[in-house]
Amino acid sequence: NSPNTPLFEKGTLLYGLDIAKEAIVSSGRVILVEGYTDVISLQQAGIKEAVCSMGTALTESQARRLARYAREVVLAYDADAAGEASTLRGIGILLDAGLEVRVALLPEGEDPDSLVRGRGTAALHATIAEATDFQEFLLSMIPVRFDLSSLKGKGDALKLVRSLWERIKNPLLRREWAQKLSVLLGLPEEEVWKVLKGRISWEETGEEEERFGAEEVVLKFLLMGKLPREKLARLAPEEFSVEYRPIVKLWLERCVDGEAGPEPHVLASELDPELQARLSRILLWDITFSDEARALEEAWQKFHVLPKLEQRIKSLREELTQAEKRGERESLEKLQREYVELCRSRARVLKGEYEKQG
């Protein structure tokens, strides 16, 4: 790691380019690796287009230099966390330089040099030949890197993809990628498209979290398939606001054996565009809890139990008035006891002090 000088600027130079240039121009591709020993191993294995960036990381200047000689770059960085990070960063820089990008998937823990020494040149040739398109690389990496069962994981995945998606010039490739992400993430395609184009801000979505009420929490648990069976059996679409009711109604109709509801993207396919957009906004809510079970129970009590208590208390007031008018002392005492107990139950729910109920 020699320092830069007026005659030696690492950020503009590529190790091995002088001997690889002819092969690169002939094939139209360059194999970009991390280290000098990797370049040497590839050259000795007969892969003559191998170079590596000098300095600690690939620079825009180096990418532009590669674009003078090649139309395609195969990234063959080390198969470890640092190599993955370098690959993600390199993809963006190379796309900005107008290059096509593929990724060679080395066995875990290997680098090109160790692969040749441990498994032979044939293994290295096969790995380079089977290099995948960078979009497919990302799609295969996302389920490993992110928890796609959570909205935060989906959001983080989309933010990562968006940083690279913006650099794709071909509109057909953009649309194809949005379609594949929609399937992978279980989100409506149009909403994925909007996020990638920057029409939905994840920061704005996060700010909405403070405004979520019990209804939204129950709805979120329902659509994510996390509402317990005993609660699901008691739920009715009419309990929800008009804006959510059609979505809940369809979800419950498609529910199998009172347990497994449809995946969000399947549900979206049966909704009209307006309801699809509404469903997408719900799915993008980033609601997380340190104690999911307690959070659900609190929301359930306020959303499902409390309205029923309020309704019964209201009807009891009328029954008490009628019993008093008729002079029915025994009935009046019974109704009064029920009224007092229901009022206590309501107070406990409002304070979050309750026994778990269905």
mmCIF file of C-alpha atoms in Angstrom, residues 139 142-143 148 154 158 175-193 196 263-266 268-269 283:
data_model
loop_
_atom_site.group_PDB
_atom_site.id
_atom_site.type_symbol
_atom_site.label_atom_id
_atom_site.label_comp_id
_atom_site.label_asym_id
_atom_site.label_seq_id
_atom_site.Cartn_x
_atom_site.Cartn_y
_atom_site.Cartn_z
ATOM 1 C CA LEU A 139 -32.087 -11.548 -6.003
ATOM 2 C CA ILE A 142 -31.543 -10.735 -0.638
ATOM 3 C CA PRO A 143 -33.259 -13.693 1.133
ATOM 4 C CA LEU A 148 -38.191 -11.023 4.363
ATOM 5 C CA LYS A 154 -38.428 -5.915 2.860
ATOM 6 C CA LEU A 158 -35.720 -2.395 -1.523
ATOM 7 C CA ARG A 175 -39.460 -3.381 -15.385
ATOM 8 C CA GLU A 176 -38.246 -6.985 -15.337
ATOM 9 C CA TRP A 177 -36.396 -6.381 -12.092
ATOM 10 C CA ALA A 178 -39.452 -4.799 -10.485
ATOM 11 C CA GLN A 179 -41.509 -7.853 -11.468
ATOM 12 C CA LYS A 180 -39.017 -10.274 -9.932
ATOM 13 C CA LEU A 181 -38.734 -8.213 -6.748
ATOM 14 C CA SER A 182 -42.510 -8.147 -6.456
ATOM 15 C CA VAL A 183 -42.617 -11.946 -6.394
ATOM 16 C CA LEU A 184 -39.616 -12.254 -4.076
ATOM 17 C CA LEU A 185 -40.869 -9.715 -1.526
ATOM 18 C CA GLY A 186 -44.566 -10.550 -1.770
ATOM 19 C CA LEU A 187 -45.489 -6.956 -2.629
ATOM 20 C CA PRO A 188 -47.625 -5.605 -5.493
ATOM 21 C CA GLU A 189 -45.495 -4.823 -8.517
ATOM 22 C CA GLU A 190 -46.756 -1.274 -8.922
ATOM 23 C CA GLU A 191 -45.814 -0.426 -5.348
ATOM 24 C CA VAL A 192 -42.342 -1.919 -5.803
ATOM 25 C CA TRP A 193 -42.069 0.185 -8.953
ATOM 26 C CA LEU A 196 -37.731 2.058 -6.780
ATOM 27 C CA GLU A 263 -49.796 -14.245 0.384
ATOM 28 C CA PRO A 264 -49.997 -10.442 -0.024
ATOM 29 C CA HIS A 265 -49.067 -10.496 -3.723
ATOM 30 C CA VAL A 266 -51.782 -13.105 -4.386
ATOM 31 C CA ALA A 268 -53.290 -7.924 -4.420
ATOM 32 C CA SER A 269 -53.918 -9.660 -7.743
ATOM 33 C CA LEU A 283 -47.617 -3.755 3.880
#
